[in-house]
Short mmCIF file of C-alpha atoms and ligand atoms in Angstrom, two decimals:
data_model
loop_
_atom_site.label_atom_id
_atom_site.label_comp_id
_atom_site.label_asym_id
_atom_site.label_seq_id
_atom_site.Cartn_x
_atom_site.Cartn_y
_atom_site.Cartn_z
CA UNK R 1 0.00 0.00 0.00
CA UNK R 2 2.77 2.36 1.04
CA UNK R 3 4.83 1.51 -2.04
CA UNK R 4 1.78 2.12 -4.20
CA UNK R 5 1.10 5.49 -2.60
CA UNK R 6 4.71 6.54 -3.15
CA UNK R 7 4.74 5.40 -6.74
CA UNK R 8 1.60 7.38 -7.50
CA UNK R 9 3.12 10.47 -5.96
CA UNK R 10 6.34 9.93 -7.87
CA UNK R 11 4.42 9.71 -11.14
CA UNK R 12 2.49 12.85 -10.35
CA UNK R 13 5.73 14.68 -9.60
CA UNK R 14 7.28 13.43 -12.83
CA UNK R 15 4.35 14.71 -14.82
CA UNK R 16 4.64 18.06 -13.09
CA UNK R 17 8.31 18.45 -13.80
CA UNK R 18 8.60 17.17 -17.32
CA UNK R 19 5.45 17.74 -19.28
CA UNK R 20 4.23 21.12 -18.15
CA UNK R 21 5.46 24.11 -20.05
CA UNK R 22 7.23 26.00 -17.31
CA UNK R 23 6.68 29.60 -18.29
CA UNK R 24 8.01 31.25 -15.15
CA UNK R 25 11.57 31.29 -13.87
CA UNK R 26 12.83 30.53 -10.44
CA UNK R 27 14.53 33.48 -8.89
CA UNK R 28 17.39 32.20 -6.76
CA UNK R 29 19.05 34.29 -4.07
CA UNK R 30 22.51 32.99 -3.14
CA UNK R 31 26.04 34.08 -2.24
CA UNK R 32 28.01 31.81 -4.55
CA UNK R 33 30.05 34.43 -6.37
CA UNK R 34 33.66 33.18 -6.18
CA UNK R 35 35.19 31.32 -9.15
CA UNK R 36 34.72 27.87 -7.62
CA UNK R 37 31.25 28.66 -6.33
CA UNK R 38 30.14 30.08 -9.67
CA UNK R 39 31.38 26.89 -11.34
CA UNK R 40 29.22 24.81 -9.02
CA UNK R 41 26.26 27.12 -9.50
CA UNK R 42 26.53 26.62 -13.24
CA UNK R 43 26.05 22.89 -12.75
CA UNK R 44 22.76 23.69 -11.05
CA UNK R 45 21.68 26.30 -13.62
CA UNK R 46 22.42 23.97 -16.51
CA UNK R 47 20.63 21.08 -14.86
CA UNK R 48 17.50 23.22 -14.46
CA UNK R 49 17.74 24.75 -17.92
CA UNK R 50 17.85 21.25 -19.39
CA UNK R 51 14.48 20.69 -17.74
CA UNK R 52 13.03 23.91 -19.11
CA UNK R 53 13.25 25.84 -15.85
CA UNK R 54 14.49 29.39 -16.33
CA UNK R 55 16.96 30.85 -13.84
CA UNK R 56 16.80 34.38 -12.57
CA UNK R 57 20.01 35.08 -10.73
CA UNK R 58 20.05 37.07 -7.50
CA UNK R 59 23.66 36.88 -6.29
CA UNK R 60 24.65 38.74 -3.14
CA UNK R 61 28.44 38.66 -2.72
CA UNK R 62 29.84 38.04 0.74
CA UNK R 63 31.21 34.77 2.08
CA UNK R 64 29.19 32.93 4.68
CA UNK R 65 26.03 34.72 3.51
CA UNK R 66 26.07 37.64 5.96
CA UNK R 67 25.14 40.23 3.32
CA UNK R 68 22.74 37.86 1.55
CA UNK R 69 20.70 37.56 4.74
CA UNK R 70 20.34 41.35 4.96
CA UNK R 71 19.11 41.53 1.37
CA UNK R 72 16.71 38.65 1.98
CA UNK R 73 15.19 40.36 5.00
CA UNK R 74 14.60 43.51 2.92
CA UNK R 75 12.98 41.53 0.10
CA UNK R 76 10.64 39.67 2.43
CA UNK R 77 9.76 42.83 4.35
CA UNK R 78 8.79 44.55 1.11
CA UNK R 79 6.49 41.63 0.25
CA UNK R 80 8.61 40.40 -2.65
CA UNK R 81 10.51 37.27 -1.57
CA UNK R 82 12.67 35.41 -4.12
CA UNK R 83 11.28 31.99 -5.03
CA UNK R 84 14.28 30.04 -3.75
CA UNK R 85 16.95 31.05 -1.28
CA UNK R 86 20.26 29.57 -0.12
CA UNK R 87 20.09 29.31 3.67
CA UNK R 88 22.17 27.90 6.50
CA UNK R 89 20.97 25.88 9.49
CA UNK R 90 19.13 27.89 12.09
CA UNK R 91 18.27 30.62 9.55
CA UNK R 92 15.99 28.04 7.93
CA UNK R 93 14.28 27.36 11.23
CA UNK R 94 13.90 31.09 11.91
CA UNK R 95 12.21 31.70 8.54
CA UNK R 96 9.99 28.66 8.99
CA UNK R 97 8.88 29.98 12.36
CA UNK R 98 7.88 33.23 10.66
CA UNK R 99 5.69 31.21 8.28
CA UNK R 100 7.61 32.36 5.19
CA UNK R 101 8.52 28.93 3.79
CA UNK R 102 6.45 26.66 1.58
CA UNK R 103 5.64 23.09 2.52
CA UNK R 104 7.58 20.67 0.29
CA UNK R 105 6.07 17.48 1.72
CA UNK R 106 4.50 16.26 -1.54
CA UNK R 107 7.79 16.38 -3.47
CA UNK R 108 9.71 15.06 -0.45
CA UNK R 109 7.37 12.09 -0.11
CA UNK R 110 7.51 11.36 -3.83
CA UNK R 111 11.30 11.42 -3.70
CA UNK R 112 11.58 9.41 -0.47
CA UNK R 113 13.74 12.12 1.11
CA UNK R 114 13.06 10.88 4.65
CA UNK R 115 15.02 7.73 3.97
CA UNK R 116 18.05 9.24 2.22
CA UNK R 117 18.78 12.61 3.83
CA UNK R 118 21.02 12.26 6.92
CA UNK R 119 19.31 12.96 10.26
CA UNK R 120 21.73 15.77 11.09
CA UNK R 121 20.52 17.62 7.99
CA UNK R 122 16.84 16.84 8.42
CA UNK R 123 16.99 18.71 11.70
CA UNK R 124 17.23 21.86 9.56
CA UNK R 125 15.29 20.76 6.47
CA UNK R 126 12.11 20.10 8.45
CA UNK R 127 9.97 22.20 10.72
CA UNK R 128 6.89 20.98 12.52
CA UNK R 129 6.87 17.82 10.42
CA UNK R 130 7.05 19.72 7.13
CA UNK R 131 9.94 19.66 4.68
CA UNK R 132 10.77 23.32 4.18
CA UNK R 133 14.25 23.16 2.62
CA UNK R 134 16.24 21.01 0.21
CA UNK R 135 19.83 20.17 1.14
CA UNK R 136 22.24 20.54 -1.74
CA UNK R 137 25.48 19.56 0.01
CA UNK R 138 27.38 18.85 3.21
CA UNK R 139 30.40 21.02 3.87
CA UNK R 140 32.76 20.74 6.77
CA UNK R 141 34.68 23.60 8.24
CA UNK R 142 37.62 22.15 10.18
CA UNK R 143 40.05 21.84 7.27
CA UNK R 144 43.53 23.04 6.45
CA UNK R 145 44.40 23.78 2.81
CA UNK R 146 48.11 23.76 2.12
CA UNK R 147 50.42 24.47 -0.80
CA UNK R 148 52.24 21.16 -1.23
CA UNK R 149 55.30 22.29 -3.24
CA UNK R 150 55.93 25.02 -0.67
CA UNK R 151 55.71 22.59 2.25
CA UNK R 152 58.02 20.17 0.41
CA UNK R 153 60.52 22.93 -0.31
CA UNK R 154 60.60 23.92 3.35
CA UNK R 155 60.67 20.31 4.59
CA UNK R 156 57.39 20.62 6.44
CA UNK R 157 55.35 17.48 7.10
CA UNK R 158 51.60 17.61 7.60
CA UNK R 159 51.14 18.90 11.18
CA UNK R 160 48.97 16.69 13.35
CA UNK R 161 49.04 18.57 16.67
CA UNK R 162 48.77 22.22 17.69
CA UNK R 163 52.49 22.32 18.57
CA UNK R 164 53.43 20.88 15.19
CA UNK R 165 51.21 23.44 13.51
CA UNK R 166 52.88 26.30 15.38
CA UNK R 167 56.32 24.95 14.45
CA UNK R 168 55.25 24.65 10.80
CA UNK R 169 53.84 28.18 10.72
CA UNK R 170 57.07 29.50 12.27
CA UNK R 171 59.17 27.72 9.66
CA UNK R 172 57.15 29.31 6.86
CA UNK R 173 57.44 32.74 8.43
CA UNK R 174 61.18 32.33 8.92
CA UNK R 175 61.47 31.53 5.22
CA UNK R 176 59.92 34.91 4.40
CA UNK R 177 56.57 33.55 3.26
CA UNK R 178 53.11 34.11 4.68
CA UNK R 179 52.20 31.24 7.00
CA UNK R 180 48.44 31.75 7.13
CA UNK R 181 46.32 33.22 4.33
CA UNK R 182 43.36 34.77 6.07
CA UNK R 183 40.68 37.30 5.41
CA UNK R 184 39.74 39.43 8.39
CA UNK R 185 35.97 39.22 8.21
CA UNK R 186 33.92 38.10 11.22
CA UNK R 187 32.69 34.86 9.63
CA UNK R 188 36.24 33.90 8.61
CA UNK R 189 37.62 34.65 12.08
CA UNK R 190 34.78 32.53 13.48
CA UNK R 191 35.55 29.69 11.06
CA UNK R 192 39.08 29.46 12.44
CA UNK R 193 37.73 29.80 15.96
CA UNK R 194 35.47 26.74 15.48
CA UNK R 195 38.51 24.63 14.63
CA UNK R 196 40.76 26.04 17.34
CA UNK R 197 38.02 25.55 19.96
CA UNK R 198 37.43 21.94 18.91
CA UNK R 199 41.16 21.25 18.86
CA UNK R 200 41.84 22.90 22.20
CA UNK R 201 38.86 21.73 24.22
CA UNK R 202 37.71 18.61 22.40
CA UNK R 203 34.20 17.58 21.41
CA UNK R 204 32.60 17.78 24.84
CA UNK R 205 33.85 21.31 25.33
CA UNK R 206 32.59 22.32 21.87
CA UNK R 207 29.19 20.81 22.56
CA UNK R 208 28.81 22.44 25.96
CA UNK R 209 30.10 25.85 24.91
CA UNK R 210 28.61 26.43 21.48
CA UNK R 211 25.60 24.16 21.30
CA UNK R 212 24.41 24.01 24.92
CA UNK R 213 25.70 27.55 25.64
CA UNK R 214 26.76 26.44 29.09
CA UNK R 215 27.91 29.52 31.03
CA UNK R 216 30.61 27.73 32.97
CA UNK R 217 32.18 26.32 29.82
CA UNK R 218 31.93 29.63 27.99
CA UNK R 219 33.74 31.30 30.89
CA UNK R 220 36.31 28.55 31.43
CA UNK R 221 40.11 28.56 31.40
CA UNK R 222 39.91 26.36 28.33
CA UNK R 223 38.08 29.16 26.53
CA UNK R 224 40.87 31.53 27.53
CA UNK R 225 43.35 29.08 26.02
CA UNK R 226 41.32 29.06 22.80
CA UNK R 227 41.63 32.84 22.61
CA UNK R 228 45.36 32.62 23.41
CA UNK R 229 45.75 30.31 20.42
CA UNK R 230 43.80 32.74 18.23
CA UNK R 231 46.41 35.34 19.20
CA UNK R 232 49.15 32.94 18.12
CA UNK R 233 47.48 32.52 14.72
CA UNK R 234 47.06 36.29 14.45
CA UNK R 235 50.86 36.48 14.59
CA UNK R 236 51.12 34.41 11.42
CA UNK R 237 48.78 36.32 9.09
CA UNK R 238 50.07 39.07 6.82
CA UNK R 239 49.53 42.79 7.38
CA UNK R 240 46.88 43.09 4.67
CA UNK R 241 44.48 40.49 6.04
CA UNK R 242 41.80 42.93 7.12
CA UNK R 243 38.60 42.64 5.08
CA UNK R 244 40.13 40.28 2.49
CA UNK R 245 37.64 37.92 0.82
CA UNK R 246 38.12 34.23 1.59
CA UNK R 247 38.70 33.27 -2.05
CA UNK R 248 41.53 35.80 -2.33
CA UNK R 249 43.07 34.11 0.71
CA UNK R 250 42.68 30.75 -1.08
CA UNK R 251 44.42 32.28 -4.10
CA UNK R 252 47.43 33.13 -1.92
CA UNK R 253 47.84 29.44 -1.08
CA UNK R 254 47.16 28.44 -4.68
CA UNK R 255 49.90 30.71 -6.03
CA UNK R 256 52.44 29.83 -3.33
CA UNK R 257 52.45 33.18 -1.58
CA UNK R 258 51.14 31.53 1.59
CA UNK R 259 51.37 28.03 3.03
CA UNK R 260 48.07 27.42 4.83
CA UNK R 261 44.44 28.46 4.87
CA UNK R 262 42.06 27.33 7.62
CA UNK R 263 38.74 27.19 5.83
CA UNK R 264 35.75 25.05 4.98
CA UNK R 265 35.92 22.75 1.97
CA UNK R 266 34.38 25.29 -0.38
CA UNK R 267 38.07 26.35 -0.59
CA UNK R 268 38.69 23.18 -2.59
CA UNK R 269 36.41 24.60 -5.27
CA UNK R 270 38.91 27.44 -5.74
CA UNK R 271 41.87 25.06 -6.07
CA UNK R 272 40.02 22.92 -8.61
CA UNK R 273 38.85 25.98 -10.49
CA UNK R 274 42.53 27.01 -10.79
CA UNK R 275 43.34 23.58 -12.27
CA UNK R 276 45.11 22.33 -9.14
CA UNK R 277 45.27 18.66 -8.20
CA UNK R 278 44.86 17.34 -4.65
CA UNK R 279 47.90 15.49 -3.36
CA UNK R 280 50.13 17.07 -6.02
CA UNK R 281 49.52 20.80 -5.84
CA UNK R 282 47.67 21.05 -2.57
CA UNK R 283 46.90 19.10 0.57
CA UNK R 284 43.67 18.87 2.52
CA UNK R 285 43.79 17.72 6.12
CA UNK R 286 41.85 18.28 9.30
CA UNK R 287 42.84 21.13 11.56
CA UNK R 288 45.46 19.54 13.88
CA UNK R 289 43.77 18.04 16.91
CA UNK R 290 40.40 17.61 15.20
CA UNK R 291 41.20 14.52 13.13
CA UNK R 292 38.28 12.57 14.59
CA UNK R 293 35.73 15.37 14.60
CA UNK R 294 33.75 17.09 11.91
CA UNK R 295 32.12 20.49 12.25
CA UNK R 296 29.64 20.65 9.42
CA UNK R 297 27.29 22.98 7.64
CA UNK R 298 24.89 22.31 4.83
CA UNK R 299 23.60 24.68 2.19
CA UNK R 300 19.90 24.21 1.76
CA UNK R 301 17.50 25.90 -0.60
CA UNK R 302 14.28 27.02 0.98
CA UNK R 303 11.31 27.80 -1.17
CA UNK R 304 9.63 31.04 -0.12
CA UNK R 305 5.85 31.23 -0.35
CA UNK R 306 4.74 33.07 -3.46
CA UNK R 307 1.04 32.52 -2.94
CA UNK R 308 -1.10 29.74 -1.57
CA UNK R 309 0.74 26.84 -3.15
CA UNK R 310 4.18 25.82 -4.32
CA UNK R 311 4.63 26.72 -8.00
CA UNK R 312 5.49 24.00 -10.55
CA UNK R 313 8.89 25.64 -11.05
CA UNK R 314 9.59 25.52 -7.33
CA UNK R 315 8.62 21.85 -7.26
CA UNK R 316 10.84 21.06 -10.22
CA UNK R 317 13.68 23.05 -8.63
CA UNK R 318 13.43 21.05 -5.40
CA UNK R 319 13.24 17.76 -7.27
CA UNK R 320 16.24 18.59 -9.42
CA UNK R 321 18.41 19.41 -6.41
CA UNK R 322 17.72 16.09 -4.75
CA UNK R 323 18.48 14.01 -7.81
CA UNK R 324 21.45 11.67 -7.11
CA UNK R 325 23.14 12.50 -10.43
CA UNK R 326 22.92 16.20 -9.75
CA UNK R 327 24.22 15.81 -6.19
CA UNK R 328 27.28 14.00 -7.49
CA UNK R 329 28.01 16.43 -10.32
CA UNK R 330 27.46 19.52 -8.19
CA UNK R 331 29.39 18.49 -5.10
CA UNK R 332 32.46 17.42 -7.05
CA UNK R 333 32.80 21.01 -8.21
CA UNK R 334 31.68 22.71 -4.99
CA UNK R 335 34.13 20.92 -2.68
CA UNK R 336 31.37 19.44 -0.54
CA UNK R 337 29.82 15.97 -0.43
CA UNK R 338 26.30 14.85 -1.31
CA UNK R 339 23.43 15.43 1.08
CA UNK R 340 22.17 11.89 0.47
CA UNK R 341 23.33 8.64 2.03
CA UNK R 342 22.59 6.51 -1.04
CA UNK R 343 25.05 7.87 -3.59
CA UNK R 344 28.54 6.71 -4.40
CA UNK R 345 31.47 9.11 -4.06
CA UNK R 346 33.76 6.79 -6.02
CA UNK R 347 34.22 9.40 -8.72
CA UNK R 348 35.18 12.13 -6.20
CA UNK R 349 38.81 13.25 -5.80
CA UNK R 350 40.91 12.20 -2.78
CA UNK R 351 39.80 15.16 -0.63
CA UNK R 352 36.12 14.50 -1.42
CA UNK R 353 36.40 10.82 -0.56
CA UNK R 354 38.21 11.65 2.66
CA UNK R 355 35.52 14.19 3.56
CA UNK R 356 32.76 11.65 3.01
CA UNK R 357 34.48 8.87 4.98
CA UNK R 358 35.29 11.18 7.87
CA UNK R 359 31.77 12.54 7.92
CA UNK R 360 30.32 9.05 8.15
CA UNK R 361 32.81 8.05 10.87
CA UNK R 362 32.19 11.22 12.89
CA UNK R 363 28.46 10.72 12.63
CA UNK R 364 28.74 7.10 13.80
CA UNK R 365 30.99 7.96 16.76
CA UNK R 366 28.98 10.97 17.95
CA UNK R 367 31.65 13.42 16.75
CA UNK R 368 29.62 15.34 14.20
CA UNK R 369 28.78 18.87 15.33
CA UNK R 370 27.09 21.84 13.71
CA UNK R 371 29.50 24.66 12.86
CA UNK R 372 28.97 27.73 14.97
CA UNK R 373 30.53 30.02 12.35
CA UNK R 374 28.16 28.71 9.69
CA UNK R 375 24.88 28.84 11.55
CA UNK R 376 24.53 25.22 12.54
CA UNK R 377 25.15 25.48 16.29
CA UNK R 378 22.80 28.29 17.24
CA UNK R 379 20.40 30.88 15.83
CA UNK R 380 21.82 33.99 14.15
CA UNK R 381 21.34 36.14 17.24
CA UNK R 382 23.80 33.99 19.22
CA UNK R 383 26.09 33.40 16.26
CA UNK R 384 26.44 37.12 15.59
CA UNK R 385 27.07 37.86 19.27
CA UNK R 386 29.90 35.31 19.22
CA UNK R 387 31.25 36.75 15.96
CA UNK R 388 31.59 40.18 17.60
CA UNK R 389 33.69 38.89 20.48
CA UNK R 390 35.83 36.58 18.34
CA UNK R 391 36.63 39.36 15.85
CA UNK R 392 37.30 41.99 18.50
CA UNK R 393 39.75 39.68 20.25
CA UNK R 394 41.43 38.66 16.99
CA UNK R 395 42.01 42.31 16.22
CA UNK R 396 43.52 42.99 19.63
CA UNK R 397 40.60 44.93 21.14
CA UNK R 398 40.33 42.43 24.00
CA UNK R 399 42.94 40.32 25.69
CA UNK R 400 41.99 36.67 26.18
CA UNK R 401 40.68 37.10 29.72
CA UNK R 402 38.44 40.02 28.70
CA UNK R 403 37.25 38.11 25.63
CA UNK R 404 36.10 35.25 27.85
CA UNK R 405 34.07 37.63 30.02
CA UNK R 406 32.65 39.37 26.96
CA UNK R 407 31.69 36.03 25.46
CA UNK R 408 29.75 34.99 28.54
CA UNK R 409 27.79 38.24 28.64
CA UNK R 410 27.28 38.44 24.85
CA UNK R 411 25.76 34.97 24.80
CA UNK R 412 23.56 35.76 27.77
CA UNK R 413 22.26 38.97 26.17
CA UNK R 414 21.66 37.37 22.80
CA UNK R 415 19.15 34.79 24.06
C1 LIG W 501 28.53 28.17 2.54
C2 LIG W 501 29.34 27.76 1.34
C3 LIG W 501 30.05 28.96 0.77
C4 LIG W 501 30.89 29.64 1.85
C5 LIG W 501 31.65 30.84 1.38
C6 LIG W 501 29.40 28.92 3.51
O1 LIG W 501 28.61 29.40 4.57
O2 LIG W 501 28.01 27.05 3.17
O3 LIG W 501 28.52 27.20 0.36
O4 LIG W 501 30.84 28.57 -0.32
O5 LIG W 501 30.02 30.03 2.89
O6 LIG W 501 30.83 31.78 0.84
#
């Protein structure tokens, strides 16, 4: 009976997506504007165009989506929401709570999404039993991207502990090169902070501090040590780091100006886009001390209500994103891994295969955590409060002890 019901739905969805003349476009708001991101976006555009779905582009530059969220708020407030929007974690939940998102249950049921989308993602894709977003990928944030020829030239082996990392960064600096390519923007500072916090305090500390928002942990000596380590990293970035976009920081590693970038695996998209080969031109490894943990985020597309019901284009858009073939093609270019458990990553490069294996292992061992920097640990109000403290400390406005106090009160005020 159940199989029959599903099959009927699947047929209905197929009819909707293939045989209707889809006159309208989908307008897609996103922040994928770097070279690698644009390459991945093209895979999506082309996939939709092949199905007769027009694409109206609404790009809002700014890594991590900070600016995109401001534009989205303005569009929704003026009563003119885009039809589909790239969203992260708790932002999806926040919009769902406001009643702005359309119910995708019919297409989700037809596609059997419940059975193939990992639980950790469904937490954000569903609200009150309704599918309200479609996951396009799984990224993880605790990565190091390194220029391999430069490391070889300087005789630096892949660092596996904090001390080894510090020694490696010092060696690069002593050789007159930039050790860490970084862009001083709050979300980038926070991305490094996620990794340093996990490495310094371990998974239980990360959970208690950034997911449970436990006051004692937020105000602990371990947190002070995390800030001390941020100061150490600050000593290894170049003088022009302030405000630099993340992809320009990736370019510094790509062209050998810098040795390391601490960044999510969207950075791989930049290396691939520049024709670089993992293992030969660049290395991908977990931030030292976080080899067994994964801090993840997932880009999901939410469909904003345009009227009483989901439009055929929105349905076709959602269906296209969940297709296994699309998930493979897209994620190979984007640097992420598929948001489905039933696809093979055999055709992915070494970094992609490693990412997928480590994600599965972390999930099985209870070591998979939402990234705070990328909206998967807490709602934007808390995330932004943490950003402020992390960035102020990184820029020397607070010493570590003051930063700890500020963090405790910022989190308290933000809730
Ligand atoms: C998104 C990625 C994006 C990155 C840089 C992250 O929050 O999940 O898809 O490439 O920001 O813009």
